[in-house]
mmCIF file of C-alpha atoms and ligand atoms in Angstrom:
data_model
loop_
_atom_site.group_PDB
_atom_site.id
_atom_site.type_symbol
_atom_site.label_atom_id
_atom_site.label_comp_id
_atom_site.label_asym_id
_atom_site.label_seq_id
_atom_site.Cartn_x
_atom_site.Cartn_y
_atom_site.Cartn_z
ATOM 1 C CA MET A 56 53.361 106.316 95.579
ATOM 2 C CA SER A 57 56.275 104.530 93.937
ATOM 3 C CA TYR A 58 56.765 101.825 91.319
ATOM 4 C CA GLN A 59 59.465 99.333 90.360
ATOM 5 C CA VAL A 60 61.264 99.711 87.033
ATOM 6 C CA GLN A 61 63.067 96.682 85.608
ATOM 7 C CA ILE A 62 65.592 97.144 82.774
ATOM 8 C CA ALA A 63 64.924 94.257 80.376
ATOM 9 C CA ASP A 64 67.702 91.687 79.848
ATOM 10 C CA THR A 65 69.591 92.885 82.941
ATOM 11 C CA ASP A 66 69.256 92.341 86.673
ATOM 12 C CA HIS A 67 68.974 96.092 87.215
ATOM 13 C CA GLN A 68 65.866 97.471 88.776
ATOM 14 C CA PHE A 69 65.076 100.637 90.644
ATOM 15 C CA GLU A 70 62.238 102.442 92.323
ATOM 16 C CA VAL A 71 60.582 105.471 90.759
ATOM 17 C CA GLU A 72 58.297 107.911 92.529
ATOM 18 C CA ALA A 73 55.059 108.718 90.705
ATOM 19 C CA ASP A 74 56.133 112.331 90.168
ATOM 20 C CA GLU A 75 59.734 111.829 89.053
ATOM 21 C CA SER A 76 61.146 110.981 85.647
ATOM 22 C CA ILE A 77 62.534 107.520 84.917
ATOM 23 C CA ILE A 78 65.982 109.027 84.238
ATOM 24 C CA ASP A 79 66.042 110.897 87.561
ATOM 25 C CA ALA A 80 65.049 107.741 89.425
ATOM 26 C CA ALA A 81 67.691 105.675 87.601
ATOM 27 C CA MET A 82 70.386 108.221 88.476
ATOM 28 C CA ARG A 83 69.231 108.268 92.082
ATOM 29 C CA ALA A 84 69.810 104.511 92.050
ATOM 30 C CA GLY A 85 73.275 105.026 90.520
ATOM 31 C CA LEU A 86 72.332 103.748 87.054
ATOM 32 C CA MET A 87 73.215 105.845 84.042
ATOM 33 C CA LEU A 88 70.713 105.807 81.191
ATOM 34 C CA PRO A 89 71.500 107.758 78.021
ATOM 35 C CA TYR A 90 70.339 111.369 77.990
ATOM 36 C CA SER A 91 71.332 114.779 76.818
ATOM 37 C CA CYS A 92 68.848 117.660 77.092
ATOM 38 C CA ARG A 93 66.593 116.182 79.780
ATOM 39 C CA SER A 94 63.851 118.427 78.448
ATOM 40 C CA GLY A 95 62.174 116.212 75.830
ATOM 41 C CA THR A 96 63.713 117.863 72.789
ATOM 42 C CA CYS A 97 66.693 115.735 71.677
ATOM 43 C CA GLY A 98 65.475 112.113 71.689
ATOM 44 C CA THR A 99 68.697 110.706 73.227
ATOM 45 C CA CYS A 100 66.816 109.071 76.097
ATOM 46 C CA MET A 101 64.314 107.195 73.920
ATOM 47 C CA GLY A 102 63.669 103.564 74.814
ATOM 48 C CA GLN A 103 60.895 101.022 74.774
ATOM 49 C CA VAL A 104 58.247 100.338 77.388
ATOM 50 C CA MET A 105 57.854 96.552 77.302
ATOM 51 C CA GLU A 106 55.361 96.277 80.167
ATOM 52 C CA GLY A 107 53.384 98.854 82.133
ATOM 53 C CA GLN A 108 52.044 102.346 81.549
ATOM 54 C CA ILE A 109 53.584 105.797 81.504
ATOM 55 C CA HIS A 110 52.346 109.313 80.912
ATOM 56 C CA TYR A 111 53.875 112.728 80.222
ATOM 57 C CA PRO A 112 52.829 115.455 82.674
ATOM 58 C CA ASP A 113 53.043 118.192 80.002
ATOM 59 C CA GLY A 114 51.760 116.222 77.016
ATOM 60 C CA LEU A 115 53.787 114.472 74.307
ATOM 61 C CA PRO A 116 57.317 116.009 74.229
ATOM 62 C CA PRO A 117 58.680 117.375 70.910
ATOM 63 C CA ALA A 118 61.228 114.560 70.359
ATOM 64 C CA ILE A 119 58.641 111.774 70.118
ATOM 65 C CA ASP A 120 55.829 111.548 67.569
ATOM 66 C CA PRO A 121 52.423 109.946 68.083
ATOM 67 C CA ASP A 122 53.378 106.878 66.006
ATOM 68 C CA GLN A 123 56.418 106.184 68.187
ATOM 69 C CA ASP A 124 54.299 106.766 71.263
ATOM 70 C CA GLY A 125 51.768 104.261 69.927
ATOM 71 C CA GLU A 126 54.549 101.674 69.410
ATOM 72 C CA GLY A 127 55.467 101.895 73.102
ATOM 73 C CA LYS A 128 58.545 104.064 72.613
ATOM 74 C CA ALA A 129 59.124 106.583 75.381
ATOM 75 C CA LEU A 130 61.337 109.502 76.359
ATOM 76 C CA PHE A 131 62.533 108.509 79.787
ATOM 77 C CA CYS A 132 63.656 112.025 80.727
ATOM 78 C CA GLN A 133 60.002 113.098 80.704
ATOM 79 C CA ALA A 134 57.968 109.920 81.220
ATOM 80 C CA ARG A 135 56.318 109.279 84.591
ATOM 81 C CA ALA A 136 55.347 105.758 85.642
ATOM 82 C CA ASP A 137 51.702 104.877 86.172
ATOM 83 C CA SER A 138 52.518 101.260 87.150
ATOM 84 C CA ASP A 139 55.503 98.964 87.595
ATOM 85 C CA LEU A 140 57.489 98.965 84.348
ATOM 86 C CA VAL A 141 59.781 96.797 82.267
ATOM 87 C CA ILE A 142 61.776 99.008 79.926
ATOM 88 C CA GLN A 143 64.346 98.407 77.239
ATOM 89 C CA VAL A 144 67.133 100.966 77.064
ATOM 90 C CA GLY A 145 70.898 100.836 76.596
ATOM 91 C CA GLU A 146 72.747 101.638 79.814
ATOM 92 C CA VAL A 147 75.796 103.868 79.690
ATOM 93 C CA ARG A 148 78.756 101.749 80.814
ATOM 94 C CA GLU A 149 81.721 102.961 78.788
ATOM 95 C CA ALA A 150 83.101 106.390 77.971
ATOM 96 C CA GLY A 151 82.355 105.644 74.297
ATOM 97 C CA ASP A 152 78.639 105.377 75.118
ATOM 98 C CA ILE A 153 78.511 109.135 75.727
ATOM 99 C CA GLN A 154 78.884 111.554 72.848
ATOM 100 C CA PRO A 155 80.931 114.633 73.937
ATOM 101 C CA GLN A 156 79.022 117.910 73.575
ATOM 102 C CA ARG A 157 80.086 121.534 73.170
ATOM 103 C CA LEU A 158 78.181 123.591 75.713
ATOM 104 C CA PRO A 159 78.197 127.024 77.332
ATOM 105 C CA ALA A 160 78.361 127.210 81.120
ATOM 106 C CA ARG A 161 78.027 130.034 83.606
ATOM 107 C CA VAL A 162 80.393 130.398 86.552
ATOM 108 C CA GLU A 163 78.082 129.976 89.512
ATOM 109 C CA ARG A 164 80.629 130.151 92.323
ATOM 110 C CA ILE A 165 84.390 130.378 92.841
ATOM 111 C CA GLU A 166 85.581 129.055 96.189
ATOM 112 C CA GLU A 167 89.048 129.739 97.563
ATOM 113 C CA CYS A 168 90.108 126.514 99.235
ATOM 114 C CA ALA A 169 93.919 126.933 99.359
ATOM 115 C CA PRO A 170 96.218 129.810 98.411
ATOM 116 C CA ASP A 171 96.728 128.326 94.943
ATOM 117 C CA VAL A 172 93.558 126.221 94.513
ATOM 118 C CA ARG A 173 90.025 127.277 93.612
ATOM 119 C CA ARG A 174 86.870 125.199 93.335
ATOM 120 C CA LEU A 175 84.903 126.335 90.326
ATOM 121 C CA PHE A 176 81.193 125.528 90.146
ATOM 122 C CA LEU A 177 79.584 125.800 86.709
ATOM 123 C CA LYS A 178 75.927 125.889 85.816
ATOM 124 C CA LEU A 179 74.657 124.702 82.433
ATOM 125 C CA PRO A 180 71.793 126.366 80.568
ATOM 126 C CA ARG A 181 68.407 125.389 81.988
ATOM 127 C CA ASP A 182 67.566 122.928 79.190
ATOM 128 C CA LYS A 183 71.008 121.240 79.094
ATOM 129 C CA ARG A 184 72.580 118.522 81.206
ATOM 130 C CA LEU A 185 75.923 116.778 80.880
ATOM 131 C CA PRO A 186 75.895 112.991 81.147
ATOM 132 C CA PHE A 187 79.318 111.787 82.240
ATOM 133 C CA LEU A 188 81.071 108.990 84.084
ATOM 134 C CA ALA A 189 82.624 109.775 87.467
ATOM 135 C CA GLY A 190 86.247 110.798 86.896
ATOM 136 C CA GLN A 191 85.994 112.102 83.316
ATOM 137 C CA TYR A 192 87.173 115.582 82.295
ATOM 138 C CA ILE A 193 86.110 118.527 80.154
ATOM 139 C CA ASP A 194 88.100 120.844 77.890
ATOM 140 C CA PHE A 195 87.530 124.578 78.141
ATOM 141 C CA LEU A 196 87.535 126.092 74.659
ATOM 142 C CA LEU A 197 89.588 129.277 74.701
ATOM 143 C CA ARG A 198 90.225 131.954 72.135
ATOM 144 C CA GLY A 199 92.587 131.027 69.322
ATOM 145 C CA GLY A 200 91.604 127.361 69.452
ATOM 146 C CA GLN A 201 93.386 126.720 72.749
ATOM 147 C CA ARG A 202 92.002 124.177 75.182
ATOM 148 C CA ARG A 203 92.517 123.550 78.873
ATOM 149 C CA SER A 204 91.504 120.241 80.436
ATOM 150 C CA PHE A 205 90.058 119.892 83.938
ATOM 151 C CA SER A 206 88.590 116.850 85.652
ATOM 152 C CA LEU A 207 85.045 116.809 86.928
ATOM 153 C CA ALA A 208 85.074 116.569 90.721
ATOM 154 C CA ASN A 209 81.376 115.904 91.252
ATOM 155 C CA ALA A 210 79.559 112.596 90.824
ATOM 156 C CA PRO A 211 77.110 112.158 87.917
ATOM 157 C CA HIS A 212 74.028 111.926 90.148
ATOM 158 C CA ASP A 213 74.946 115.240 91.753
ATOM 159 C CA ASP A 214 74.882 117.282 88.558
ATOM 160 C CA GLU A 215 73.204 120.533 89.515
ATOM 161 C CA TRP A 216 76.646 122.098 89.053
ATOM 162 C CA LEU A 217 79.841 120.886 87.472
ATOM 163 C CA GLU A 218 82.684 121.107 89.985
ATOM 164 C CA LEU A 219 86.331 121.575 89.008
ATOM 165 C CA HIS A 220 89.455 121.982 91.152
ATOM 166 C CA ILE A 221 91.904 124.422 89.608
ATOM 167 C CA ARG A 222 95.487 125.005 90.655
ATOM 168 C CA HIS A 223 97.108 128.326 89.820
ATOM 169 C CA LEU A 224 99.966 127.778 87.407
ATOM 170 C CA PRO A 225 102.442 130.640 87.169
ATOM 171 C CA GLY A 226 101.716 132.338 83.829
ATOM 172 C CA GLY A 227 98.813 130.000 83.118
ATOM 173 C CA VAL A 228 96.307 131.528 80.698
ATOM 174 C CA PHE A 229 93.203 129.863 82.092
ATOM 175 C CA SER A 230 94.195 129.380 85.727
ATOM 176 C CA GLY A 231 95.478 132.993 85.781
ATOM 177 C CA HIS A 232 92.070 134.112 84.542
ATOM 178 C CA VAL A 233 90.333 132.052 87.266
ATOM 179 C CA PHE A 234 92.531 133.523 89.992
ATOM 180 C CA ASN A 235 92.835 137.105 88.816
ATOM 181 C CA ASP A 236 89.793 138.378 87.020
ATOM 182 C CA MET A 237 87.104 135.724 86.556
ATOM 183 C CA LYS A 238 83.816 136.896 88.036
ATOM 184 C CA GLU A 239 80.856 134.839 89.122
ATOM 185 C CA GLY A 240 78.376 134.923 86.250
ATOM 186 C CA ALA A 241 81.125 134.709 83.584
ATOM 187 C CA LEU A 242 80.306 132.590 80.527
ATOM 188 C CA LEU A 243 82.636 129.795 79.417
ATOM 189 C CA ARG A 244 82.476 127.219 76.654
ATOM 190 C CA PHE A 245 83.638 123.639 77.000
ATOM 191 C CA GLU A 246 83.612 120.257 75.324
ATOM 192 C CA GLY A 247 82.993 117.066 77.248
ATOM 193 C CA PRO A 248 82.839 114.624 78.784
ATOM 194 C CA LEU A 249 86.203 113.231 77.715
ATOM 195 C CA GLY A 250 88.626 110.552 78.837
ATOM 196 C CA ASN A 251 88.733 106.953 79.934
ATOM 197 C CA PHE A 252 89.362 107.566 83.613
ATOM 198 C CA PHE A 253 86.192 106.423 85.327
ATOM 199 C CA LEU A 254 85.006 103.929 87.923
ATOM 200 C CA ARG A 255 84.762 100.329 86.628
ATOM 201 C CA GLU A 256 81.646 99.207 88.413
ATOM 202 C CA ASP A 257 81.773 95.556 87.382
ATOM 203 C CA SER A 258 84.869 94.735 89.470
ATOM 204 C CA ASP A 259 84.746 93.477 93.045
ATOM 205 C CA ARG A 260 88.456 93.972 93.720
ATOM 206 C CA PRO A 261 89.536 96.316 96.525
ATOM 207 C CA MET A 262 90.388 99.771 95.236
ATOM 208 C CA ILE A 263 93.304 102.061 95.894
ATOM 209 C CA LEU A 264 92.572 105.646 94.821
ATOM 210 C CA ILE A 265 95.397 108.168 94.678
ATOM 211 C CA GLY A 266 95.121 111.892 94.075
ATOM 212 C CA GLY A 267 98.198 114.071 93.634
ATOM 213 C CA GLY A 268 97.435 117.760 94.372
ATOM 214 C CA THR A 269 94.279 118.769 92.499
ATOM 215 C CA GLY A 270 94.213 115.210 91.145
ATOM 216 C CA PHE A 271 92.069 114.708 94.228
ATOM 217 C CA GLY A 272 89.187 116.201 92.173
ATOM 218 C CA PRO A 273 88.296 113.185 89.991
ATOM 219 C CA ILE A 274 89.052 110.832 92.902
ATOM 220 C CA LYS A 275 86.396 112.747 94.856
ATOM 221 C CA GLY A 276 83.922 112.252 91.998
ATOM 222 C CA ILE A 277 84.662 108.516 91.819
ATOM 223 C CA VAL A 278 84.365 107.949 95.582
ATOM 224 C CA GLU A 279 81.136 109.961 95.816
ATOM 225 C CA HIS A 280 79.733 107.930 92.923
ATOM 226 C CA ALA A 281 80.795 104.649 94.564
ATOM 227 C CA LEU A 282 79.189 105.714 97.844
ATOM 228 C CA HIS A 283 76.018 106.646 95.994
ATOM 229 C CA LEU A 284 75.982 103.174 94.418
ATOM 230 C CA GLY A 285 76.415 101.579 97.833
ATOM 231 C CA VAL A 286 79.718 99.965 96.820
ATOM 232 C CA THR A 287 81.099 97.951 99.730
ATOM 233 C CA ARG A 288 84.495 97.089 98.175
ATOM 234 C CA PRO A 289 87.376 98.281 100.339
ATOM 235 C CA MET A 290 88.604 101.703 99.161
ATOM 236 C CA HIS A 291 91.889 103.137 100.360
ATOM 237 C CA VAL A 292 92.133 106.805 99.408
ATOM 238 C CA TYR A 293 95.567 108.456 99.351
ATOM 239 C CA TRP A 294 96.095 112.167 98.851
ATOM 240 C CA GLY A 295 99.621 113.299 98.072
ATOM 241 C CA ALA A 296 100.443 116.977 98.561
ATOM 242 C CA ARG A 297 103.363 119.183 99.522
ATOM 243 C CA ALA A 298 102.161 120.687 102.796
ATOM 244 C CA LYS A 299 99.059 120.578 104.945
ATOM 245 C CA VAL A 300 97.610 123.672 103.296
ATOM 246 C CA ASP A 301 97.516 121.765 99.976
ATOM 247 C CA LEU A 302 95.086 119.169 101.385
ATOM 248 C CA TYR A 303 92.391 121.652 100.553
ATOM 249 C CA LEU A 304 89.380 119.409 101.357
ATOM 250 C CA ASP A 305 91.005 117.186 103.960
ATOM 251 C CA GLU A 306 87.843 116.990 106.088
ATOM 252 C CA LEU A 307 85.923 115.318 103.250
ATOM 253 C CA PRO A 308 87.973 112.087 102.916
ATOM 254 C CA GLU A 309 88.291 112.077 106.710
ATOM 255 C CA ARG A 310 84.500 112.070 106.892
ATOM 256 C CA TRP A 311 84.222 109.281 104.287
ATOM 257 C CA ALA A 312 86.574 107.189 106.405
ATOM 258 C CA SER A 313 84.778 107.902 109.677
ATOM 259 C CA GLU A 314 81.333 107.154 108.224
ATOM 260 C CA HIS A 315 82.159 104.088 106.069
ATOM 261 C CA ALA A 316 83.974 101.049 107.426
ATOM 262 C CA ASN A 317 85.180 100.104 103.914
ATOM 263 C CA ILE A 318 87.006 103.434 103.351
ATOM 264 C CA HIS A 319 90.471 104.280 104.633
ATOM 265 C CA TYR A 320 92.156 107.619 104.101
ATOM 266 C CA THR A 321 95.869 108.381 104.207
ATOM 267 C CA PRO A 322 97.184 111.859 103.425
ATOM 268 C CA VAL A 323 100.885 111.973 102.526
ATOM 269 C CA LEU A 324 102.956 115.176 102.583
ATOM 270 C CA SER A 325 106.199 115.512 100.654
ATOM 271 C CA GLU A 326 107.298 118.841 102.216
ATOM 272 C CA PRO A 327 105.339 119.520 105.402
ATOM 273 C CA ALA A 328 105.736 123.089 106.607
ATOM 274 C CA ALA A 329 107.440 123.695 109.944
ATOM 275 C CA ASP A 330 104.196 124.860 111.540
ATOM 276 C CA ASP A 331 102.134 121.954 110.120
ATOM 277 C CA GLN A 332 102.987 119.868 113.200
ATOM 278 C CA TRP A 333 102.546 116.904 110.893
ATOM 279 C CA SER A 334 102.702 113.459 112.440
ATOM 280 C CA GLY A 335 101.221 111.646 109.410
ATOM 281 C CA ALA A 336 102.897 109.984 106.441
ATOM 282 C CA THR A 337 105.632 111.838 104.570
ATOM 283 C CA GLY A 338 107.462 111.304 101.287
ATOM 284 C CA PHE A 339 106.131 110.309 97.880
ATOM 285 C CA VAL A 340 102.567 109.119 97.922
ATOM 286 C CA HIS A 341 103.214 106.056 95.730
ATOM 287 C CA GLU A 342 105.947 104.894 98.115
ATOM 288 C CA LYS A 343 103.488 105.035 100.993
ATOM 289 C CA VAL A 344 100.978 103.024 98.916
ATOM 290 C CA LEU A 345 103.641 100.374 98.284
ATOM 291 C CA ALA A 346 104.648 100.288 101.951
ATOM 292 C CA ASP A 347 101.006 99.685 102.929
ATOM 293 C CA HIS A 348 100.218 97.293 100.039
ATOM 294 C CA PRO A 349 103.381 95.439 98.993
ATOM 295 C CA ASP A 350 101.308 92.961 96.956
ATOM 296 C CA LEU A 351 98.947 94.723 94.541
ATOM 297 C CA SER A 352 98.044 91.662 92.485
ATOM 298 C CA GLY A 353 94.459 91.625 93.792
ATOM 299 C CA HIS A 354 93.698 95.371 93.573
ATOM 300 C CA ASP A 355 92.293 97.955 91.184
ATOM 301 C CA VAL A 356 94.272 101.205 91.304
ATOM 302 C CA TYR A 357 92.934 104.599 90.234
ATOM 303 C CA MET A 358 95.295 107.550 90.236
ATOM 304 C CA SER A 359 95.181 111.117 89.067
ATOM 305 C CA GLY A 360 98.017 113.590 89.259
ATOM 306 C CA PRO A 361 101.009 115.114 87.505
ATOM 307 C CA PRO A 362 103.091 112.938 85.124
ATOM 308 C CA PRO A 363 106.116 112.436 87.434
ATOM 309 C CA MET A 364 103.838 110.967 90.099
ATOM 310 C CA ILE A 365 101.977 108.788 87.616
ATOM 311 C CA ASN A 366 105.145 107.488 85.946
ATOM 312 C CA ALA A 367 106.933 106.634 89.184
ATOM 313 C CA ALA A 368 103.822 105.029 90.623
ATOM 314 C CA ARG A 369 103.020 102.998 87.522
ATOM 315 C CA GLU A 370 106.446 101.407 87.476
ATOM 316 C CA GLY A 371 106.376 100.606 91.197
ATOM 317 C CA PHE A 372 102.830 99.247 91.146
ATOM 318 C CA ILE A 373 103.420 96.923 88.194
ATOM 319 C CA ALA A 374 106.560 95.634 89.956
ATOM 320 C CA ALA A 375 104.342 94.963 92.996
ATOM 321 C CA GLY A 376 102.166 92.649 90.924
ATOM 322 C CA LEU A 377 99.395 95.029 89.809
ATOM 323 C CA PRO A 378 98.069 93.759 86.456
ATOM 324 C CA ALA A 379 98.424 96.600 83.928
ATOM 325 C CA ASP A 380 94.753 96.335 82.990
ATOM 326 C CA HIS A 381 93.751 97.026 86.578
ATOM 327 C CA LEU A 382 95.563 100.341 86.641
ATOM 328 C CA TYR A 383 93.505 103.393 85.637
ATOM 329 C CA TYR A 384 95.107 106.803 85.587
ATOM 330 C CA ASP A 385 94.622 110.370 84.588
ATOM 331 C CA SER A 386 97.889 112.178 84.010
ATOM 332 C CA PHE A 387 97.503 115.906 83.697
ATOM 333 C CA GLU A 388 100.283 118.083 82.456
ATOM 334 C CA ALA A 389 100.372 121.839 82.752
ATOM 335 C CA ALA A 390 99.528 122.995 79.228
ATOM 336 C CA PRO A 391 102.171 125.059 77.448
ATOM 337 C CA GLU A 392 101.232 128.712 77.332
HETATM 338 FE FE1 LIG B 230 66.667 114.756 75.379
HETATM 339 FE FE2 LIG B 230 65.174 113.065 76.783
HETATM 340 S S1 LIG B 230 67.248 113.589 77.074
HETATM 341 S S2 LIG B 230 64.687 114.069 74.969
#
C-alpha cells in the first residue's frame, strides 16, 4: 500500500509506502527534508500536516507533545502515512539550511583501492544521521585542535555509511594514521557537513564534472545523487590522474557512461606508466576539457582537486566563456603538519 505526499506551495510530490517514514520516502525520491537524529528525539524534522492522516508506529515520539500533535504538527522521521498527505515543511536546498554537527563515527571498513588511496567507510551511532548535500565535506577533529578535511563520496540518499577517499600524504598526520595503524572499529570525531560545493539542482545546463586524484570522491557523490534524482542533463565526467593505477574506481564512471546516454566519461593521465599501455587522453585534465568544450558559456562546471589544477582550470574556463557563477569548485590543499 502506498500514498502520495505533496509538499505544500511546491510542485514536489513523492510516494510513501505505508510502512516507511515520510523522510525516508522523500530521500528515496531525491528530496531532502530537514532532519538530524531520525529517531524522534530532536524535533528537527517537525512540520505540519495540512491534509490527511498519519500515525506513529511506536506511539508519540519524545520530541513532539500532545498539544503539537493535536495542532497537526508531525515528526516526519517517525510519522507513517495513513492516507494521501499534503505537508508543509522547509526543504533543504542550500548548505546554510543544514546546521553542522559534531559527531562520533566508527570506522566500519578500510578498502585499499590504489597503493596510496584508501576508501574509508564510517558508521554513525545508531540514533544519529548526517544530513548533507552531495559534494560537501567533513572535518575530522584531531588532538590538539587540529582538523583534517575530507569530502563525502557517497550520495545523501545512500547514507548507511559515510564514504571518504583518502590519499596518503608523506608525513601526513591523519592520512598516515589511516594507512599505518588505523583499525576497523576505531572511533573518530568529526564536524560536518561543511562547504558550498554541492549539486545545484535547479539548473538545466549541461554539466562538466572534473575530479583531480581523490577529488573524484565528491564528484562521485554528486553524480550518484543526480542519477538518483533522474537528472537527464548531459554530464561529462573527467578524471585527471597521474597514471592508470591512480584511477582507483575507473570501472564506476565507465559503468555510468555505459548505462546512461546522458553521461560521458573521459579519464586523462598526466604521466602514464610505461606498462599502462594507455591510448586515452594525456596531459592536464583542464586542457582536455577545453579541447572538448571550447565554448563553455552554456555549461555548469563542478571541479574538485588540488589548488594548481583548480587555479589553472578556473582561468582557462572563464576565458572560454564560462560565467563565474556557474563554476563550482572544491580546492583541497594538503594541510600543514
Ligand atoms: Fe530528530 Fe525527527 S529528525 S526528531
